[in-house]
Coordinates of C-alpha atoms and ligand atoms in Angstrom, one line a residue:
X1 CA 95.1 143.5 109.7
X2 CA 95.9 141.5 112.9
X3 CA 92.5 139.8 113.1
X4 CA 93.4 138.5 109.5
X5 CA 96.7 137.6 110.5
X6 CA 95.9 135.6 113.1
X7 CA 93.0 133.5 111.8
X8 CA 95.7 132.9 109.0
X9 CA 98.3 131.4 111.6
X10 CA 95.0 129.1 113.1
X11 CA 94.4 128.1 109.6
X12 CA 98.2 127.2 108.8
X13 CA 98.4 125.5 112.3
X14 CA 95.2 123.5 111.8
X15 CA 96.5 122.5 108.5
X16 CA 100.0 121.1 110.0
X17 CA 98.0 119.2 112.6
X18 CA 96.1 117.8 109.9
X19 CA 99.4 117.5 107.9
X20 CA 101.1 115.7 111.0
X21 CA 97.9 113.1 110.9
X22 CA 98.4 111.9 107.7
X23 CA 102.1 111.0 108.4
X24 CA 102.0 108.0 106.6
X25 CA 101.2 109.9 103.2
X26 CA 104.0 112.6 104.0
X27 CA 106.8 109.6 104.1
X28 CA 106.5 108.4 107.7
X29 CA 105.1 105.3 108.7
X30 CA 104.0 105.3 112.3
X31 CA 104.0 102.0 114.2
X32 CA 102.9 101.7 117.9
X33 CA 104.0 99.1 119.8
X34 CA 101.9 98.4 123.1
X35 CA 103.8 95.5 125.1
X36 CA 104.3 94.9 129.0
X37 CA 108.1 96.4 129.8
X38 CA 106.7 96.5 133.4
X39 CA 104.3 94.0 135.5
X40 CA 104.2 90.3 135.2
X41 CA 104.7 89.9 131.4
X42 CA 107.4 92.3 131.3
X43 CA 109.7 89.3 130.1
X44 CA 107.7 89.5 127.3
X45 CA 107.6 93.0 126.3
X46 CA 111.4 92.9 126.9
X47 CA 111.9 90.3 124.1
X48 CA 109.3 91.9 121.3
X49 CA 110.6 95.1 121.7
X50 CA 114.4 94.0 121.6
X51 CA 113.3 91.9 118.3
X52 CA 111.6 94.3 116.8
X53 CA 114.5 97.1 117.3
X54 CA 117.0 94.4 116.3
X55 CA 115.0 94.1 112.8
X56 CA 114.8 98.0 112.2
X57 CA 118.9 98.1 113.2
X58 CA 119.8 95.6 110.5
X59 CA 117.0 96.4 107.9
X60 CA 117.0 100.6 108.3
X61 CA 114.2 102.9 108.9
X62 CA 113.3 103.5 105.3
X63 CA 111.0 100.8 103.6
X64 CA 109.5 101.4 99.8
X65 CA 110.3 105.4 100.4
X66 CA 108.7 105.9 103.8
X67 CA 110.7 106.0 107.2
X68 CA 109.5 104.1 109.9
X69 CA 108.7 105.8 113.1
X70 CA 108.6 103.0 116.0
X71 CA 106.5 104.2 119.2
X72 CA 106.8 102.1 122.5
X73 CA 104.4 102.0 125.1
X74 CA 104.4 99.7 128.3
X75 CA 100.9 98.4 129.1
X76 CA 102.3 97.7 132.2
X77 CA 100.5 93.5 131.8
X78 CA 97.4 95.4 132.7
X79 CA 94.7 95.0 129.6
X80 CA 92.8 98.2 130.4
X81 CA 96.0 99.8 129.9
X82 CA 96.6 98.4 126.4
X83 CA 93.2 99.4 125.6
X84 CA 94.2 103.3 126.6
X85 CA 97.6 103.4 124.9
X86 CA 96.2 101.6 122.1
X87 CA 93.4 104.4 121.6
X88 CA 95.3 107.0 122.0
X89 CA 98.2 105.7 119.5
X90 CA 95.5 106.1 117.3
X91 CA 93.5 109.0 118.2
X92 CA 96.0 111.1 119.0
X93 CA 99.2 109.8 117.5
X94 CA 97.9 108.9 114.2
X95 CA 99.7 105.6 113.8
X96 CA 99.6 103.6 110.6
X97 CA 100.2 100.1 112.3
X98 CA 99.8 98.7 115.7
X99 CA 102.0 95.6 117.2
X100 CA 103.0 94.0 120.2
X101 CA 100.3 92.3 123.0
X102 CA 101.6 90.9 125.4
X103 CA 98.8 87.9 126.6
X104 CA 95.8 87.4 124.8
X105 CA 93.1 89.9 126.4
X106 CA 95.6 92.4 125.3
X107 CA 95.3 91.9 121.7
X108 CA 91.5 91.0 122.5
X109 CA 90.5 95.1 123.9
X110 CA 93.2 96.3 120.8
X111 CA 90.6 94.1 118.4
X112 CA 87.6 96.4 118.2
X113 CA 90.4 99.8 117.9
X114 CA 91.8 98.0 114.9
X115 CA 88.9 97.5 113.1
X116 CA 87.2 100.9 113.7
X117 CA 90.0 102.9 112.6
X118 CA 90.9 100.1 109.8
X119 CA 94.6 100.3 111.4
X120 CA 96.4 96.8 110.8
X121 CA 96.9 94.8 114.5
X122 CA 99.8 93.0 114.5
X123 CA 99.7 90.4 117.3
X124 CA 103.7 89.5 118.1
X125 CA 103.2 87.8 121.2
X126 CA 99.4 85.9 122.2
X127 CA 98.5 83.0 121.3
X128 CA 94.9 81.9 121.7
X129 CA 93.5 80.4 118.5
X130 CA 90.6 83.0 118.6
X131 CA 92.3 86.2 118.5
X132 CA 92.7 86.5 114.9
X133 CA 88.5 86.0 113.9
X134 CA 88.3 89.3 116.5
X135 CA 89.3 91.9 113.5
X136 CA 89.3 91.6 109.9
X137 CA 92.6 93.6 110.3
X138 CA 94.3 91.2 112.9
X139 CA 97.2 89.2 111.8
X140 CA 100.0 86.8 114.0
X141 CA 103.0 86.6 114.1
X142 CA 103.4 84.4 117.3
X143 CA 102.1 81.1 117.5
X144 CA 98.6 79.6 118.7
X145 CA 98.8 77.8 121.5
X146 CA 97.1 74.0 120.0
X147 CA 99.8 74.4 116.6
X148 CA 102.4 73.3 119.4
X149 CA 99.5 70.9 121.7
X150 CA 98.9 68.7 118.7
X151 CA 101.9 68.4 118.1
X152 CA 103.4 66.9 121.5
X153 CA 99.9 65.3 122.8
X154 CA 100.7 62.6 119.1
X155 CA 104.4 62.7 120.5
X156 CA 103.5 61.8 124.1
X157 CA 100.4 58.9 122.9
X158 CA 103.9 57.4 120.5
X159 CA 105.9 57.1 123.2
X160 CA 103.4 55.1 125.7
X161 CA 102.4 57.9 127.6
X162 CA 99.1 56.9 128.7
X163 CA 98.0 58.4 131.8
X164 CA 98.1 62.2 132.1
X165 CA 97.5 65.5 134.7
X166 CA 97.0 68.7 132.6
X167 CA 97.6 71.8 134.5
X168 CA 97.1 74.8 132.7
X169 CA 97.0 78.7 133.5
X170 CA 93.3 79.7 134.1
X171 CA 92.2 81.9 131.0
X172 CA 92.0 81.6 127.4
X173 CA 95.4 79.9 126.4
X174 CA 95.1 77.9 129.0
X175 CA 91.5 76.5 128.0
X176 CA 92.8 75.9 124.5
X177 CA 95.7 74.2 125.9
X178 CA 93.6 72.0 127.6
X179 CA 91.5 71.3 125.0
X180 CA 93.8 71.0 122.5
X181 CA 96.0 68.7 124.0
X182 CA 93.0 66.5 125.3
X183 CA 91.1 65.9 122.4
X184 CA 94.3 64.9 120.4
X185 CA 95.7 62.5 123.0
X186 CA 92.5 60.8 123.5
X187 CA 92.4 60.4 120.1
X188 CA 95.3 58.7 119.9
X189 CA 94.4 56.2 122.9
X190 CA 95.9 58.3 126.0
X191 CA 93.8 59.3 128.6
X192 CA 93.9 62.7 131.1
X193 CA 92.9 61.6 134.5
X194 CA 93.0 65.5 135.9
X195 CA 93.0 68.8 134.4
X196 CA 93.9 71.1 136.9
X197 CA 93.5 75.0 136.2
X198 CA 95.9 77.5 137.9
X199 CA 95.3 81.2 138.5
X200 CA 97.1 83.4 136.2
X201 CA 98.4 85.6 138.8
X202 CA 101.2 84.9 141.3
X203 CA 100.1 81.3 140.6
X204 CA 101.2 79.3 143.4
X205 CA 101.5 75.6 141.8
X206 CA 102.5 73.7 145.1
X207 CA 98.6 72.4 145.7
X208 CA 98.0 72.3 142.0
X209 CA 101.6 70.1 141.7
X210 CA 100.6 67.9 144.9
X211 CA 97.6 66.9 143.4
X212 CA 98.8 66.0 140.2
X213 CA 101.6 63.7 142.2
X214 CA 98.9 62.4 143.8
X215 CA 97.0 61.3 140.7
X216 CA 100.2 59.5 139.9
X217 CA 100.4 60.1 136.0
X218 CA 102.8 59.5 133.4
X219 CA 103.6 62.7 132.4
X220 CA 102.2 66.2 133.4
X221 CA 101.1 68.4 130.7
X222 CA 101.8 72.0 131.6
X223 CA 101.5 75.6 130.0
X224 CA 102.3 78.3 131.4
X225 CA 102.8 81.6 129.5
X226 CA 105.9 82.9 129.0
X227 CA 107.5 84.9 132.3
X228 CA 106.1 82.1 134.7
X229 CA 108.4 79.1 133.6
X230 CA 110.7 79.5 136.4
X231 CA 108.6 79.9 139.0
X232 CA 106.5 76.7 138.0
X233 CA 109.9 74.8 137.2
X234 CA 111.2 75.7 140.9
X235 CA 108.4 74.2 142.6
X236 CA 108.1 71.1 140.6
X237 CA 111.9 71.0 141.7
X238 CA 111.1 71.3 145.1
X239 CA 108.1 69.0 144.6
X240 CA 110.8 66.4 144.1
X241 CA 108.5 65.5 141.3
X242 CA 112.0 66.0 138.6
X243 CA 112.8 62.9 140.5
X244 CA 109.4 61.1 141.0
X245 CA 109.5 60.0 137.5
X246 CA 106.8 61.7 136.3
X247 CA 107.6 63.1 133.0
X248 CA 107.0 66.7 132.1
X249 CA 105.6 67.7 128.5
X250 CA 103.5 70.7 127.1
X251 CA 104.1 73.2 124.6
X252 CA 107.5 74.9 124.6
X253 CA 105.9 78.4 127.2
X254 CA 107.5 76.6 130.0
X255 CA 110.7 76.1 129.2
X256 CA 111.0 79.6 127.4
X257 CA 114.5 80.7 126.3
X258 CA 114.5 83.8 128.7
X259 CA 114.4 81.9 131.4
X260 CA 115.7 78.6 130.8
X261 CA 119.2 79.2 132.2
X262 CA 118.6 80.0 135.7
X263 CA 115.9 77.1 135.8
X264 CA 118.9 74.4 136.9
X265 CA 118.6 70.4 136.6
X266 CA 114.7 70.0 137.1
X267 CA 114.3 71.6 133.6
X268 CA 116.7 68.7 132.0
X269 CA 114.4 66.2 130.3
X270 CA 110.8 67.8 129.6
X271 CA 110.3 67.4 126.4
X272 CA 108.2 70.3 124.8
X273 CA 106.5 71.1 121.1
X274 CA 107.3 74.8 119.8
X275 CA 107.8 76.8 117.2
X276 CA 111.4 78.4 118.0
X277 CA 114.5 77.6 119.7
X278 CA 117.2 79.4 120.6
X279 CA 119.3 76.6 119.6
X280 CA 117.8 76.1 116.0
X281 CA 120.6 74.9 113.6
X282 CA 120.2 76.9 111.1
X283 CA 122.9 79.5 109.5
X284 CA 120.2 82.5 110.2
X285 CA 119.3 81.4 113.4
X286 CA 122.8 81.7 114.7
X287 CA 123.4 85.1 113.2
X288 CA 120.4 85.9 114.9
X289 CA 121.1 85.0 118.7
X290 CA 124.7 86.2 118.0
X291 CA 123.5 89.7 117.0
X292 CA 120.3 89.1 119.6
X293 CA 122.7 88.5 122.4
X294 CA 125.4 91.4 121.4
X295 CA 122.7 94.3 121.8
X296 CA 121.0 92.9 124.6
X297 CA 123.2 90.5 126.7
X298 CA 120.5 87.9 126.9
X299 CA 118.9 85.1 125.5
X300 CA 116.2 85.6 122.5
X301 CA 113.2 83.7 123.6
X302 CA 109.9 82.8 121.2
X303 CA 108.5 86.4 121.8
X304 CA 111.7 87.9 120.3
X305 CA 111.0 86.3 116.8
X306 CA 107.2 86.9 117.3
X307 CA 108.3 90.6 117.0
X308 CA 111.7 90.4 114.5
X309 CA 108.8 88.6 112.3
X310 CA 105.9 91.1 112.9
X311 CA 108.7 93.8 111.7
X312 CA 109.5 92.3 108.9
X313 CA 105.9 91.2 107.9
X314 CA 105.4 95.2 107.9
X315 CA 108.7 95.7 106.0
X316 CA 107.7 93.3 103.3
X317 CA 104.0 94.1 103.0
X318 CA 104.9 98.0 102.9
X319 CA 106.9 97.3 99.8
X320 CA 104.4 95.3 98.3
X321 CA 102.0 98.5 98.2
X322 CA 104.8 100.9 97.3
X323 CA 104.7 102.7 100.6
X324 CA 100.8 102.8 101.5
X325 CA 99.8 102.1 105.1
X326 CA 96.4 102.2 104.8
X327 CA 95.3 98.6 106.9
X328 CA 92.9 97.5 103.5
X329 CA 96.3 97.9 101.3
X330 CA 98.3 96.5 103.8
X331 CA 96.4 93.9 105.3
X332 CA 95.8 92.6 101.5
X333 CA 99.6 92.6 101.0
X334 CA 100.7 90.1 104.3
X335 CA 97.9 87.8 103.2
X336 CA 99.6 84.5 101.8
X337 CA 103.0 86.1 102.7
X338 CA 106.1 83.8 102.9
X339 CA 109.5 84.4 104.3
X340 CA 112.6 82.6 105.9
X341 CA 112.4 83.4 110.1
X342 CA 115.6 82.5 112.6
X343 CA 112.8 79.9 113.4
X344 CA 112.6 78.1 110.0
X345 CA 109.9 78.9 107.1
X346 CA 106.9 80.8 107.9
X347 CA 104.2 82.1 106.3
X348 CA 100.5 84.2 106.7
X349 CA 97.7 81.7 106.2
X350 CA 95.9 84.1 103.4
X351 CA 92.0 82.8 104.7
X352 CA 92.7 83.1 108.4
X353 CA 95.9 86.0 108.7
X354 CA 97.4 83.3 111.1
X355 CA 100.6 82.1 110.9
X356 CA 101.9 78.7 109.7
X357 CA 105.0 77.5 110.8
X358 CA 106.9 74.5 111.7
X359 CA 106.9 73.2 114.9
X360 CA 109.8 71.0 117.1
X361 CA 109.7 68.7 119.5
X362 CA 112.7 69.6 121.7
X363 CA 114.5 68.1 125.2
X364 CA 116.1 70.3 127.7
X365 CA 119.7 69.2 128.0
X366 CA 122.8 70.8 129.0
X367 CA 125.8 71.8 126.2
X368 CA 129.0 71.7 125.8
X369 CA 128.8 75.4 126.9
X370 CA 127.4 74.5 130.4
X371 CA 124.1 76.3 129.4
X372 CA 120.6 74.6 129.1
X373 CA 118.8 74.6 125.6
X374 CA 115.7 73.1 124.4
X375 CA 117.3 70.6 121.8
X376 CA 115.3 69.9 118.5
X377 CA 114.9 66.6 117.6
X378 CA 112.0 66.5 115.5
X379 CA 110.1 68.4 113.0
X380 CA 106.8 68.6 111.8
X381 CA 106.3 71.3 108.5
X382 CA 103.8 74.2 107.7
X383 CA 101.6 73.3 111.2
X384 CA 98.2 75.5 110.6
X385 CA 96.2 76.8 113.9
X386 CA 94.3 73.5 114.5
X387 CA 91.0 75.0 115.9
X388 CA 90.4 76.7 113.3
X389 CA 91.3 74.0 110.8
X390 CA 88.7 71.7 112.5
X391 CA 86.1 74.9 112.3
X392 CA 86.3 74.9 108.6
X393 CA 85.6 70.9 108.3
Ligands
PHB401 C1 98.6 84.6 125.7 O1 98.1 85.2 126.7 O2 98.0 84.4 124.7 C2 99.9 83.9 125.9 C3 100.9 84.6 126.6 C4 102.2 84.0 126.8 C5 102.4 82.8 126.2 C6 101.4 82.1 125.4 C7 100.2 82.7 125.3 O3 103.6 82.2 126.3

């Protein structure tokens, strides 16, 4: 009877719909990416997205049985965007896993989606300290912002540094820049006579930069977030402040990889804390940028191994649970996880999902090759997220 018939073609298409949204326990492990390819963080989305396709090139697209099914989306840097995408990469394309964010109010809107639909978050680029306490499913495989503060506000207070302007981008990273930096350098006996808050977009830093002159410091502490290091490093340039002999320090955002080699002499000399380089000496790290730099033509920046980790955090935690993507299993797996990244040892604090890592105090210089690198000269091992070490006490 064709009344019969067709009821039997609804049923069978309802029940490949249904099939099709539970991928993950059919053999395909969906992972959404949201990052900016477009906008003002579009530097950013450009280097997750090339890490994390470098790590499924050299590593294949089948982990413990399953194939991995990567799908991209460009928030465009606009948060209300990510939120959208996000949703719908889980409403409607029935991922397993969700990466990327770009800045941190990205992964903030993503927060609430994660732990609804108990979908693991992976954050591969922010870095405010806060973001992972947003979801029980949330884990990093950036950086936090204070890890590399700490770490350069005890460098600066060692080497007689003891007046200081802090100028930081006006939203959460910023803020914990700030703070981070300032209560560890006054600590130590330093002192910031300014801090000076920028807007995050189009920032013009002329006035900001004129006023820290003016306050005549030893250093200026700057962060920026990744994307904007050239335009701040061309003003401080044209500042004259490169010559002024006011040194310039901060985490390692400014002096980001992607954009170091067009930033020309000013750069040379600000000495930064970070967690990667793309000049790290070790025998992974070079076969990293070589095979970084041969499928994309440029520079691997920190955002890159933010997502080349976040990959192979997935990788590794998928085999741990013999193929099941469900975000209790996996999020259970990645806790306490430890691997060797291009940027040294790494692992998942197990209590927080935050990741510990080493951080480097490096020096803009120029090579043999002509190009400019942040040099490492220093290393400090297993650095935890200090706000939420101090939170704990
Ligand atoms: C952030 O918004 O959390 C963020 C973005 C870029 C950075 C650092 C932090 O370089």
């Amino acid at each position: 009877m064709p009344g019969r018939y067709l009821v039997g073609i609804a049923v069978s298409l309802a029940l490949a719909v249904v099939g099709a949204g539970s991928a993950g326990a059919q053999g395909v492990v969906k992972i959404g990416i949201v990052v900016a390819m477009t906008g003002e963080q579009a530097s950013t989305g450009k280097q997750v997205k090339a890490g994390v396709e470098l790590y499924v090139h050299q590593h294949g697209e089948t982990v413990a049985g399953k194939k991995i099914q990567l799908v991209f989306r460009d928030s465009g840097s606009v948060p209300a965007m990510t939120k959208r995408l996000t949703q719908e990469l889980i409403a409607n394309d029935k991922v397993n896993i969700i990466g990327g964010f770009e800045i941190t109010p990205a992964a903030l809107v993503a927060a609430p989606l994660a732990t609804r639909a108990k979908v693991v978050e992976v954050v591969m680029a922010a870095g405010t300290s806060i973001i992972t306490e947003r979801s029980p499913y949330i884990v990093r495989t950036s950086d936090t912002v204070p890890q590399s503060c700490i770490i350069i506000a005890d460098w600066a207070a060692k080497k007689g540094i003891k007046k200081v302007v802090t100028m930081v981008s006006d939203y959460a990273p910023g803020v914990d820049a700030e703070k981070s930096f300032a209560a560890r350098f006054h600590a130590a006996g330093g002192k910031v006579v300014e801090a000076l808050r920028v807007p995050l977009a189009s920032p013009d830093f002329s006035p900001f930069l004129q006023r820290a002159a003016d306050a005549k410091p030893d250093a200026i502490f700057v962060f920026v977030p990744s994307g904007q290091g050239g335009a701040f490093m061309k003003q401080f340039a044209e500042r004259g402040l490169d010559k002024a002999g006011i040194k310039l320090i901060g985490p390692g955002d400014v002096t980001d990889d992607d954009l170091l080699p067009a930033m020309g002499d000013a750069a040379i000399g600000t000495v930064t804390a970070h967690h990667y380089s793309a000049d790290h000496d070790s025998a992974m790290n070079r076969a990293y940028v070589a095979a970084f730099e041969k499928a994309n033509h440029f520079r691997p920046n920190f955002m890159s191994v933010g997502g080349y980790d976040g990959m192979h955090l997935i990788y590794a935690a998928l085999r741990k649970t013999d193929g099941r993507a469900d975000g209790d299993s996996l999020i259970r797996a990645m806790k306490g996880m430890k691997w060797e990244s291009p940027r040294g040892p790494i692992e998942i604090d197990p209590e927080t999902r935050d990741i510990i890592q080493n951080e480097y105090i490096r020096k803009v210089e120029r090579k043999k090759d002509g190009q400019l690198y942040n040099v490492e000269f220093a290393t400090f091992a297993a650095v935890k997220d200090p706000v939420k070490a101090a939170e704990k006490k």
